[in-house]
Coordinates of C-alpha atoms and ligand atoms in Angstrom, one line a residue:
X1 CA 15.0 14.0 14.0
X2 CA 13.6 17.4 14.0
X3 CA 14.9 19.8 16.4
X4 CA 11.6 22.0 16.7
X5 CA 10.4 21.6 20.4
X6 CA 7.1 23.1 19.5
X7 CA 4.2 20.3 19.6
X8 CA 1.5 21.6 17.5
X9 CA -1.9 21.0 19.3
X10 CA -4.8 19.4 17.0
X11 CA -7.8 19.4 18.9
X12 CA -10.6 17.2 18.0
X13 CA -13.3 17.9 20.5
X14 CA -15.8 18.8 17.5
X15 CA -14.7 15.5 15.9
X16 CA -13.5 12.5 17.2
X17 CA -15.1 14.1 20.5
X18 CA -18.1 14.4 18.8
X19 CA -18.6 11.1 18.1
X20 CA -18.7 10.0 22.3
X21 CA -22.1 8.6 22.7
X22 CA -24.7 11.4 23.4
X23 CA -22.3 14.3 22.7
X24 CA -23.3 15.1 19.5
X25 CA -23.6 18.9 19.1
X26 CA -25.4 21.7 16.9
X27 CA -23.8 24.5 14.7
X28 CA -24.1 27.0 17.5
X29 CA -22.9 25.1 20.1
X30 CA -19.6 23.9 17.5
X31 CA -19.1 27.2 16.9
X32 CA -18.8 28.2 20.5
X33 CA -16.9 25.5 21.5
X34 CA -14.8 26.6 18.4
X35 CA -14.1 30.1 19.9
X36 CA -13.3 28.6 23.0
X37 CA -10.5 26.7 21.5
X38 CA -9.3 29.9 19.6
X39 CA -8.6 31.6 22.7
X40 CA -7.1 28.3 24.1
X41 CA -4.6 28.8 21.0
X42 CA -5.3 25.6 19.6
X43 CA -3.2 25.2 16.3
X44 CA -5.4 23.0 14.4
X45 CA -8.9 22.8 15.1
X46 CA -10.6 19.7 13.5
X47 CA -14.0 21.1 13.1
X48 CA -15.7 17.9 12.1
X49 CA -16.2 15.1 9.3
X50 CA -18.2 17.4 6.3
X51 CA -19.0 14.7 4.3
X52 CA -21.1 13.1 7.5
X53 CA -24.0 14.7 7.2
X54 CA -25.2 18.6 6.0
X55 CA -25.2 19.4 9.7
X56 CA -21.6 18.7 9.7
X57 CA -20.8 20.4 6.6
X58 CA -22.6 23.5 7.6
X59 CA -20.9 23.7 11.2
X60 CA -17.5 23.3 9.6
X61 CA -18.6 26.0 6.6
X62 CA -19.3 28.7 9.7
X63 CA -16.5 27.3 11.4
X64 CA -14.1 28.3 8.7
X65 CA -15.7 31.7 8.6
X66 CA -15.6 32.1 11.9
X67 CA -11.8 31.7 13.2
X68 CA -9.0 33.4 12.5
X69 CA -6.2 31.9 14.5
X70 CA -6.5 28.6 14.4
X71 CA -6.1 26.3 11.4
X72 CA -9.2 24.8 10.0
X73 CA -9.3 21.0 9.2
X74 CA -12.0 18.6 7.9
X75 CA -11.9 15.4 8.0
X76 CA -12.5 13.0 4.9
X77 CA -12.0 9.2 4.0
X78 CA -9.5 8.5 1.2
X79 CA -12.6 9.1 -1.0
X80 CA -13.3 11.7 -3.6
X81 CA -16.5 12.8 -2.3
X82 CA -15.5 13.3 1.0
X83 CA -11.9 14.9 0.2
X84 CA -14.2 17.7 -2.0
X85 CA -17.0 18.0 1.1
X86 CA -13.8 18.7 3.0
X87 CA -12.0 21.2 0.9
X88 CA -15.5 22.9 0.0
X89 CA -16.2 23.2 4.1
X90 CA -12.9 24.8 4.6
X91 CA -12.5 26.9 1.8
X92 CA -13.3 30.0 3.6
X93 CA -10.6 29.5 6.5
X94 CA -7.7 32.0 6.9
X95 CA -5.2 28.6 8.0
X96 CA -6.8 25.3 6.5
X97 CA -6.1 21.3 6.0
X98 CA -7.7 18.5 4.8
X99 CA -7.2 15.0 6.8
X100 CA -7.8 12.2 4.8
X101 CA -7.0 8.4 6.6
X102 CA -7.2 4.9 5.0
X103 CA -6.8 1.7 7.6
X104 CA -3.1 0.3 7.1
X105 CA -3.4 -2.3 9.4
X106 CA -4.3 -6.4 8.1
X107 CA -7.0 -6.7 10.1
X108 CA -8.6 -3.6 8.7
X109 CA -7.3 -4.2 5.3
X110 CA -8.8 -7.7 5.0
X111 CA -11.9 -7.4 6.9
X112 CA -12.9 -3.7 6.5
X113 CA -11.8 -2.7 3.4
X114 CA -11.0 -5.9 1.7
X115 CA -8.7 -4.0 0.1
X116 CA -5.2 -5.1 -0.5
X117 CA -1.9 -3.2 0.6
X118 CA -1.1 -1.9 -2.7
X119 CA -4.6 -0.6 -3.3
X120 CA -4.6 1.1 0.0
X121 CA -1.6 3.0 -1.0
X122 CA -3.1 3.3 -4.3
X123 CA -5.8 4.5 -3.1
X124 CA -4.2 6.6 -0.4
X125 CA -1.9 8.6 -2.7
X126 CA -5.0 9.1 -4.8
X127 CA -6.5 11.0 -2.1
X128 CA -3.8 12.9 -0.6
X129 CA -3.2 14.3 -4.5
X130 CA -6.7 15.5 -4.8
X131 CA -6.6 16.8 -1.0
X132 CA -3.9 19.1 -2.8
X133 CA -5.7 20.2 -5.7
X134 CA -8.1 22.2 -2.7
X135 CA -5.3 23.1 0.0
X136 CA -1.6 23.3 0.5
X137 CA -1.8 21.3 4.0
X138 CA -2.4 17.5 3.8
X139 CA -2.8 15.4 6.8
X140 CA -2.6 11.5 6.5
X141 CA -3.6 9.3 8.6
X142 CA -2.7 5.5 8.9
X143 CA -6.0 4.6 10.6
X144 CA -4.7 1.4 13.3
X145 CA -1.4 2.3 12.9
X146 CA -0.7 1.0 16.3
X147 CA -2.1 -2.7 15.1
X148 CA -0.1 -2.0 11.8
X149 CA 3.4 -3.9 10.5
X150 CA 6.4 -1.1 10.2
X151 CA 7.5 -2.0 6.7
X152 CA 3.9 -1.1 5.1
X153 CA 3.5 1.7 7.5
X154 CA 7.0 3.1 5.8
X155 CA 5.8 1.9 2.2
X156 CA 2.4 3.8 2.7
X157 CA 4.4 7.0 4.2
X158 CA 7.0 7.4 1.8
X159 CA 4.2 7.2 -0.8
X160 CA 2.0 9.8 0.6
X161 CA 4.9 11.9 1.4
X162 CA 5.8 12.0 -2.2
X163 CA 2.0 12.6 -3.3
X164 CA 2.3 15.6 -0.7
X165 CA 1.2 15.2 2.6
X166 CA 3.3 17.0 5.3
X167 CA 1.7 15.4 8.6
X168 CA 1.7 11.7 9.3
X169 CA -0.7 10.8 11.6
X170 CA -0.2 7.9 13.6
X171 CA -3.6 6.5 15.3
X172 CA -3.8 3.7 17.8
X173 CA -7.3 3.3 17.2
X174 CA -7.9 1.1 19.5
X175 CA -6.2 1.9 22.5
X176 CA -4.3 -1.5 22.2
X177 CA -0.3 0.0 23.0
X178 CA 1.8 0.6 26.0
X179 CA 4.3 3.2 26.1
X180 CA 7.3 1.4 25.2
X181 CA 5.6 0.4 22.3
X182 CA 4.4 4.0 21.0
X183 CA 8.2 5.3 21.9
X184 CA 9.2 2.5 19.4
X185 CA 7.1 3.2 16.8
X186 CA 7.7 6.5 16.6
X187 CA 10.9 6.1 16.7
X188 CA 11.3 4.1 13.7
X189 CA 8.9 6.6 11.6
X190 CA 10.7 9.7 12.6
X191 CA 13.9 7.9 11.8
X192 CA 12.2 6.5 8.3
X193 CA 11.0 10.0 7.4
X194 CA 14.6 11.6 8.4
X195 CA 15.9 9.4 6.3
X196 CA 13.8 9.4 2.9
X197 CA 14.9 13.8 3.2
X198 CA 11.6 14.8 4.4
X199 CA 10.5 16.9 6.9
X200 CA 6.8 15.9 7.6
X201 CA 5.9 15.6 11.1
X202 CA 4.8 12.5 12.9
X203 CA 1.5 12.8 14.8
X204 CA -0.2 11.0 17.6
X205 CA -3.9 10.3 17.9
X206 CA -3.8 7.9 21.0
X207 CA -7.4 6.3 22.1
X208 CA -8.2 5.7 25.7
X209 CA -8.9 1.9 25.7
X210 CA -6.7 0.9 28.7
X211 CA -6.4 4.4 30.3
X212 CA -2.9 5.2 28.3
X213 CA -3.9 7.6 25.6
X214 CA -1.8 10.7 27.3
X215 CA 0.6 8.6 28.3
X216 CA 1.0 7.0 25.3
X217 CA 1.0 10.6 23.9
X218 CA 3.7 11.9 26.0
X219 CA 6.1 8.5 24.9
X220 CA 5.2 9.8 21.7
X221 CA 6.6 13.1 22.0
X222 CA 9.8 12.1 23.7
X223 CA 10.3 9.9 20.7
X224 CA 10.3 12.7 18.2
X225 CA 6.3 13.2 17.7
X226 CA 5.5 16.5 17.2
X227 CA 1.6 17.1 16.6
X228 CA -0.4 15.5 19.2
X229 CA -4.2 14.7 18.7
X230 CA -6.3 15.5 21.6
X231 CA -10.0 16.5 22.9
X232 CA -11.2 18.7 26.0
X233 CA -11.8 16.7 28.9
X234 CA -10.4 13.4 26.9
X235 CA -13.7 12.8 25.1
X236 CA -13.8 10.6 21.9
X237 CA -15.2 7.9 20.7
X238 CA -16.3 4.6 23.1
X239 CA -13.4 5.1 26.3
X240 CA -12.1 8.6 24.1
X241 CA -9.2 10.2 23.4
X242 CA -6.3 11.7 24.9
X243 CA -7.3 14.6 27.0
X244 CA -5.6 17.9 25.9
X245 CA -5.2 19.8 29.5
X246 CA -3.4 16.7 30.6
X247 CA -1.0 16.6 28.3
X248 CA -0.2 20.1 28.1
X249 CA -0.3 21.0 32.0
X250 CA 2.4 17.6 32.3
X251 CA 4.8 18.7 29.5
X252 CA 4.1 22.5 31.6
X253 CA 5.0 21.3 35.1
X254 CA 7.5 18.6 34.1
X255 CA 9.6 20.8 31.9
X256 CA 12.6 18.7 33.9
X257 CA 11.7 16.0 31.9
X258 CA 10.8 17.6 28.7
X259 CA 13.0 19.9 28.4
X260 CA 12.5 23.1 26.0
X261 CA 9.2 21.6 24.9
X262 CA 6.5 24.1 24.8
X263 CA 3.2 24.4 23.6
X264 CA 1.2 27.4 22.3
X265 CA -1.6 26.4 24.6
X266 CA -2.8 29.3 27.2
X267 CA -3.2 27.3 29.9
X268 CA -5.9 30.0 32.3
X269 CA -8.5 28.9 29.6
X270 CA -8.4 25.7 30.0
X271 CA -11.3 25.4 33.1
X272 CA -13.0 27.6 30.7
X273 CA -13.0 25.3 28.0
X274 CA -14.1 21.8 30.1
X275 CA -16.9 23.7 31.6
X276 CA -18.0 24.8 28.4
X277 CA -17.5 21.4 26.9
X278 CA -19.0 19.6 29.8
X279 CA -22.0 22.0 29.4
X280 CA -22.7 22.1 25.9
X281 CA -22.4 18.0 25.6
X282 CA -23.9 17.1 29.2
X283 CA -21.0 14.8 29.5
X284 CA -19.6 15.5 33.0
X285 CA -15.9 15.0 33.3
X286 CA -15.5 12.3 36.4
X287 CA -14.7 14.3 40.0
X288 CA -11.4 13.3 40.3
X289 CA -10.7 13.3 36.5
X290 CA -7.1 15.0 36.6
X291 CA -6.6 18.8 36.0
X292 CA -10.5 19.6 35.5
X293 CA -12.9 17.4 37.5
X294 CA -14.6 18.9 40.7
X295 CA -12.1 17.5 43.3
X296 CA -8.9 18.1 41.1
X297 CA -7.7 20.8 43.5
X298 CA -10.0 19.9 46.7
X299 CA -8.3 19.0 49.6
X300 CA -10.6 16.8 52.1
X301 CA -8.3 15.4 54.8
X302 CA -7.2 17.5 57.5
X303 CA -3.6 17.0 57.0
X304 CA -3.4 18.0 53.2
X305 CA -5.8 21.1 54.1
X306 CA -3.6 21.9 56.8
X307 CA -0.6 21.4 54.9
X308 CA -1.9 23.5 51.8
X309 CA -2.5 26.2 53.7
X310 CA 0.8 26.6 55.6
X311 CA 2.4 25.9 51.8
X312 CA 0.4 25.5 48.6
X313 CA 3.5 23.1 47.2
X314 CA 2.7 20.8 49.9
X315 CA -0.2 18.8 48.8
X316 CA -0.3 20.9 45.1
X317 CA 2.3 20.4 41.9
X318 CA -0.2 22.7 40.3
X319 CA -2.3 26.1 40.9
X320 CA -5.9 26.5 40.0
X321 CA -5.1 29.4 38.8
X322 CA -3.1 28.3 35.9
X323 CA -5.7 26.5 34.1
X324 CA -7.9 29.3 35.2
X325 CA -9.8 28.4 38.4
X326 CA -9.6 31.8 40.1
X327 CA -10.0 31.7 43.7
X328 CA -12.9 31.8 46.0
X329 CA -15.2 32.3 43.0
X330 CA -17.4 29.5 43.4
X331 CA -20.6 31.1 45.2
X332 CA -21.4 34.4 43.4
X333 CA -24.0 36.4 43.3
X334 CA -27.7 37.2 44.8
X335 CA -30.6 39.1 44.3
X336 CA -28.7 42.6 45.4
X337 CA -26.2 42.3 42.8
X338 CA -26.1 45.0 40.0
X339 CA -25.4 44.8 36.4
X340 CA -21.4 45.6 37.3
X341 CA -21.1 42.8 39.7
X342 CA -22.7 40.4 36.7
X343 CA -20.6 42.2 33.9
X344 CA -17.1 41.5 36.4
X345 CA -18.0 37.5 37.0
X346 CA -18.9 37.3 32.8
X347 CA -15.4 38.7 32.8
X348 CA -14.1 36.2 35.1
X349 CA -15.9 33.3 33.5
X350 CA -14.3 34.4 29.9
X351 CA -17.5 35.8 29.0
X352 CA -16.0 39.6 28.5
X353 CA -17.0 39.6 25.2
X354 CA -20.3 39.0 25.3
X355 CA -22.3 41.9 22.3
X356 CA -24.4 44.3 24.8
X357 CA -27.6 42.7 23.4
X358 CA -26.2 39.3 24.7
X359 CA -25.2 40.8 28.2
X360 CA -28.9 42.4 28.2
X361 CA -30.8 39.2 28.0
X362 CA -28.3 37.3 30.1
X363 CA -28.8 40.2 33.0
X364 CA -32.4 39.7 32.7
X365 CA -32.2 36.2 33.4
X366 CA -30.3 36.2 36.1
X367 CA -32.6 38.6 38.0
X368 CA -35.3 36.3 36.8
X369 CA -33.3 33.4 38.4
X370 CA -32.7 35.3 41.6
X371 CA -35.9 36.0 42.7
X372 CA -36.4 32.3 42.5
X373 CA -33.1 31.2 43.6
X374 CA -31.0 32.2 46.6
X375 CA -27.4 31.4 45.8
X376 CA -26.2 31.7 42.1
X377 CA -23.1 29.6 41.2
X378 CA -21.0 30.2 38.5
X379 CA -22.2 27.1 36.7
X380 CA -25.7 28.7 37.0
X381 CA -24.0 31.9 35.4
X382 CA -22.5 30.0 32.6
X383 CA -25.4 28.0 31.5
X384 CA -27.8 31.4 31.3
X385 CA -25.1 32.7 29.0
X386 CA -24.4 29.8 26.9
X387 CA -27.8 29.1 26.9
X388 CA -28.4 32.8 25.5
X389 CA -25.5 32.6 23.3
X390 CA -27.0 29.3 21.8
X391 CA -30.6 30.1 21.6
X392 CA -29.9 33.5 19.9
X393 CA -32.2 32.6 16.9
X394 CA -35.2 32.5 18.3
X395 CA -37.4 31.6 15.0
X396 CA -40.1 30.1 17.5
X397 CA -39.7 31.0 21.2
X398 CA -41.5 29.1 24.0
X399 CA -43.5 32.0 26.5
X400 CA -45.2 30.0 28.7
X401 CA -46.3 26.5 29.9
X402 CA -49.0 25.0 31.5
X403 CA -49.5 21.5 32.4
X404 CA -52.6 19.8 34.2
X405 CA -52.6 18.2 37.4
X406 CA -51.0 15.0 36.1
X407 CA -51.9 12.5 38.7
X408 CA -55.6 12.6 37.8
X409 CA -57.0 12.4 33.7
X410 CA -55.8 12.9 30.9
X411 CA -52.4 14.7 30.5
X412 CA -52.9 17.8 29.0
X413 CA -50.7 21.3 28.1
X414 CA -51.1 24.8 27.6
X415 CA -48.2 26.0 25.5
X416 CA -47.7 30.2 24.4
X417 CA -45.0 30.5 21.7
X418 CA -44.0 33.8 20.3
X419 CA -43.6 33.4 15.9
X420 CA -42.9 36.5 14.1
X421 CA -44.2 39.2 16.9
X422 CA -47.0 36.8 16.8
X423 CA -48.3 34.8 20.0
X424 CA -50.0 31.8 19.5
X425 CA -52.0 29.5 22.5
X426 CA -53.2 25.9 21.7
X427 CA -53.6 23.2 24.4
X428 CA -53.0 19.5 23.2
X429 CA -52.6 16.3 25.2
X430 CA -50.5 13.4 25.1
X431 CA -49.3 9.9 26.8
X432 CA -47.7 11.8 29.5
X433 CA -46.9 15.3 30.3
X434 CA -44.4 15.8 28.0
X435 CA -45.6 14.1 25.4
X436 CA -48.6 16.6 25.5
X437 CA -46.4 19.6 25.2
X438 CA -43.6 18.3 22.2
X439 CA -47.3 17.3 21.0
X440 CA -48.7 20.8 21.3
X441 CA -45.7 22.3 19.9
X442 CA -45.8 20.1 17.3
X443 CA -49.7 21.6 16.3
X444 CA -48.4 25.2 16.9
X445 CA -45.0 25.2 14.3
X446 CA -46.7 22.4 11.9
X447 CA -43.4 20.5 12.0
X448 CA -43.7 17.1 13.1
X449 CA -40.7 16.0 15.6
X450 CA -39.6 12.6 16.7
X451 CA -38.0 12.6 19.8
X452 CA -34.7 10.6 19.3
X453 CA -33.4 11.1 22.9
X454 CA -33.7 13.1 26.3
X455 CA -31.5 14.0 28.8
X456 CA -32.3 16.2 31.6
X457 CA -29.6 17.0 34.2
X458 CA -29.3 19.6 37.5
X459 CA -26.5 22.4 36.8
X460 CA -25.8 23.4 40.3
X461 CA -26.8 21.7 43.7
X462 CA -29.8 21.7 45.6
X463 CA -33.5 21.3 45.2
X464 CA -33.5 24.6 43.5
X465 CA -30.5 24.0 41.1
X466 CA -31.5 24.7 37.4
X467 CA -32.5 22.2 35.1
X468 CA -30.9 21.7 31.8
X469 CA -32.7 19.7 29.0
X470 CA -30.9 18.2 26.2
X471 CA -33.1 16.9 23.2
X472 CA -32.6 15.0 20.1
X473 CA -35.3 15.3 17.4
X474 CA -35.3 14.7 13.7
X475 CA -38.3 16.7 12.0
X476 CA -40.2 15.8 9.0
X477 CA -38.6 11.9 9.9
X478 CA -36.0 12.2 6.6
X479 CA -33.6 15.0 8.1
X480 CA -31.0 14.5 10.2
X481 CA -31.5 14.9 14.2
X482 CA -31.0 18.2 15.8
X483 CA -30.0 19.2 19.2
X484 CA -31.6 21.4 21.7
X485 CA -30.8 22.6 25.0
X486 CA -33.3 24.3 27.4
X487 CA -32.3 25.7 30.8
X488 CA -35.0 26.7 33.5
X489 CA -35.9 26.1 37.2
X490 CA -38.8 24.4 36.0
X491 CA -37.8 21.0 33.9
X492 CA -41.0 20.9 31.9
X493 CA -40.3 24.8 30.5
X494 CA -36.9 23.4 29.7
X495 CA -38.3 20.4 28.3
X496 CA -40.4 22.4 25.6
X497 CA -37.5 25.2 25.0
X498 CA -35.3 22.1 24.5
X499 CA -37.6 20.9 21.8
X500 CA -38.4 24.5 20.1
X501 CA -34.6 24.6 20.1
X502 CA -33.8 22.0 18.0
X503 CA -36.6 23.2 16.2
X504 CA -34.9 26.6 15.6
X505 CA -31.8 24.8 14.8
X506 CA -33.4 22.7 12.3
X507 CA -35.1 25.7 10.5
X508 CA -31.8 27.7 10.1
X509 CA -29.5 25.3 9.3
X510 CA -32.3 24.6 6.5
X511 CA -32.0 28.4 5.6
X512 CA -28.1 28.6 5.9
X513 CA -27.7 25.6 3.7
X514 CA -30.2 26.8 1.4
X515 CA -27.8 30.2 1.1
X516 CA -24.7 29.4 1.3
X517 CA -24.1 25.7 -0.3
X518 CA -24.8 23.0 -2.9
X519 CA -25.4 20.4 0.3
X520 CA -28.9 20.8 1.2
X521 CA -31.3 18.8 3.1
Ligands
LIG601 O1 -9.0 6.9 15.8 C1 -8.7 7.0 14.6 O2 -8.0 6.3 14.0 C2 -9.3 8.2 14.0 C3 -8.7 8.6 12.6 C4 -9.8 8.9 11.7 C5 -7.7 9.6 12.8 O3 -10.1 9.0 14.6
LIG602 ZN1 -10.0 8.6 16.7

């Protein structure tokens, strides 16, 4: 067994986390979250699946041009196509890998694939030798490995071992084991590959299906894994995956029981990263989700407050400082507050390095937002950045909006967008009040969208917390769907700069695809 205490992190937020129900993301957004994780110190960053779609392809393309730190990695089924998406994506990365998987277990193997076990290794070895021909780093998976038998799982390994792969990935799927059982499993791999001379590392990809995907993680690891597959705030597809800052802040505070295993995870951006996540997906991690929902270090009764106080060890095995919760930073600023005082909470929020024409329009904003709202939390603070940060290619931008008095007639909308130093005023109306302004936007850009879904959502508290807008529209009906986000006081404004930003999205990925690669739309 190896004696390398260092568990390589692969994060799979843009991923597997991508493919949670309603979290699906745009290029900007990936690449943010992206940055985020660079500064986390993620080892591997699985950017996404480029063969999916060309929205996928392109985010992982910028991606890869993007980062330096982390390794890039694509995943691709144990098909040529995909396996050359993959390595095309990634080619630009300073660190890269491709992941290619093929189901191992019978269920799988007889329903799915109605393939049998030799052509799944066939086929596997296949695909981890062309993985090679466009990297050095291979990553197999053994998709249900935790519904798989041992024998085949050790057949298939020592095959793709020899074809070249150097990190076996062992997925429960389906969130079907227990502990005992992943400790087992491992076990016997680690041993297997120990004793066939090679040094490849075992890997853990544990779903959430009964609530065990960390611990199932951790068993893992004291068994001899060493790569563990996780996603911010334990999204993933249907219950999702194993959540990274719970695995890294329990191998951190129970060093007693992991002994010398580290990570290279800094921890103090870890809030960071789940309120970015949480914000750029909508998907709110549960209050008293461990380590990063709202109550995760708020003390209610008397006795732990009381306690706390006279010593923080009392009621607290961790300190909200460590994942980067600084103190008493939860109500910020007003109306008084100067460009300094915004400048010191961006650097507080992880924001520091935010280009002065970012930090311009940001400042703006939030004197906009102060004259309208008395108390700005951080949340508010991070959404008018992100929301700059994301909506920094404004091809069409939304200056006004005017609806009619929609409890009497016909609804109807005013809408100003700026095109080219242009400004252009139509008025349009519609089943409803939205309706009459996608509608009206719709007549001003000459691109016909479909709304596919619509999420609004309050960032702060109170009646005048900020709404944020989240919309899915495909344009033109054949392309795939884009996301846009829109963040005002008003939810109708956000509504239509939700809908011009997916717009805007759609129009430069179309242009960046057009540029840069062979995988247009
Ligand atoms: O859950 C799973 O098996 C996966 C593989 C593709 C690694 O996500
Ligand atoms: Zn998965």
């Amino acid at each position: 067994m190896t004696n390398n205490k260092n568990i390589i992190i692969f994060d799979t937020t843009l991923r597997d986390g991508e493919q949670s129900p309603g979290a699906s993301m745009n290029t900007a957004e990936k690449i943010q979250i992206a940055q985020q994780l660079e500064k986390l110190r993620v080892d591997v960053i699985e950017a996404g699946f480029a063969a999916a779609s060309p929205g996928d392809f392109d985010a992982i393309y910028q991606i890869a041009k993007t980062i330096k730190n982390s390794k890039i990695c694509s995943l691709a089924r144990a098909v040529d196509n995909d396996i050359k998406a993959a390595g095309e994506a990634i080619a630009a990365a300073n660190a890269k890998r491709i992941h290619t998987f093929i189901a191992t277990s019978p269920i799988h193997m007889q329903y799915k694939l109605k393939m049998s076990p030799d052509e799944v290794i066939k086929r596997a070895v296949n695909a981890v030798q062309y993985a090679k021909t466009f990297v050095d780093d291979v990553e197999f998976s053994l998709e249900d490995a935790g519904r798989s038998e041992l024998p085949f799982m050790k057949e298939i390994t020592q095959a793709v071992i020899e074809a070249g792969a150097s990190t076996i990935n062992l997925p429960d799927t389906v969130g079907y084991r227990l502990p005992q059982e992943i400790r087992y499993m491992v076990e016997q791999m680690v041993g297997f590959i120990d004793s066939i001379g090679s040094n490849a590392i075992v890997s853990l990809h544990n779903h959430n299906d009964l609530g065990l995907g960390v611990a199932n993680t951790l068993a893992g690891i004291e068994a001899g894994a060493r790569q563990v597959e996780c996603t911010i705030n334990g999204l993933g597809e249907r219950a999702g995956n194993a959540a990274m800052e719970e695995i890294v802040m329990t191998l951190k505070t129970r060093q007693d029981l992991f002994p010398g295993i580290t990570t290279n995870i800094n921890t103090k951006e870890i809030y960071q990263a789940s309120r970015m996540v949480a914000n750029i997906t909508g998907i709110e991690p549960q209050p008293n989700k461990a380590i990063v929902g709202k109550n995760a270090f708020a003390h209610e009764s008397g006795i732990h407050q009381d306690g706390v106080l006279k010593h923080q060890e009392t009621y607290e095995i961790m300190k909200p400082e460590d994942i980067g919760i600084e103190k008493n930073n939860s109500i910020v600023l007003g109306k008084h507050s100067g460009r300094a005082a915004f400048k010191d909470k961006l650097g507080q929020l992880g924001f520091a390095d935010l280009a002065s024409d970012e930090l311009n329009a940001a400042f703006e904003r939030f004197k906009l937002l102060c004259d309208k709202k008395k108390e700005i939390m951080d949340d508010d603070v991070r959404m008018i950045v992100t929301d700059e940060k994301l909506n920094h290619n404004k091809i069409y931008e939304i200056t006004a909006v005017q609806i009619s008095d929609c409890s009497r007639g016909v609804p109807s909308a005013v809408v100003c967008i700026k095109h080219k130093d242009k400004e252009i005023i139509e008025a349009g109306i519609g089943d409803g009040t939205m309706d009459a302004i996608f509608k009206t936007i719709d007549r001003i850009t000459g691109y016909n969208g479909t709304l596919l879904d619509y999420n609004v959502k309050a960032v702060s508290e109170g009646k005048d917390a900020l709404a944020k807008v989240t919309c899915k529209v495909t344009f033109n009906d054949d392309n795939p769907p884009m996301i846009g986000h829109g963040l005002n006081l008003d939810t109708m404004v956000a509504s239509a700069r939700a809908y011009v930003g997916a717009l805007n999205s759609y129009l430069s990925m179309k242009d960046m695809l057009n540029k840069n690669n062979p995988h247009q739309i």
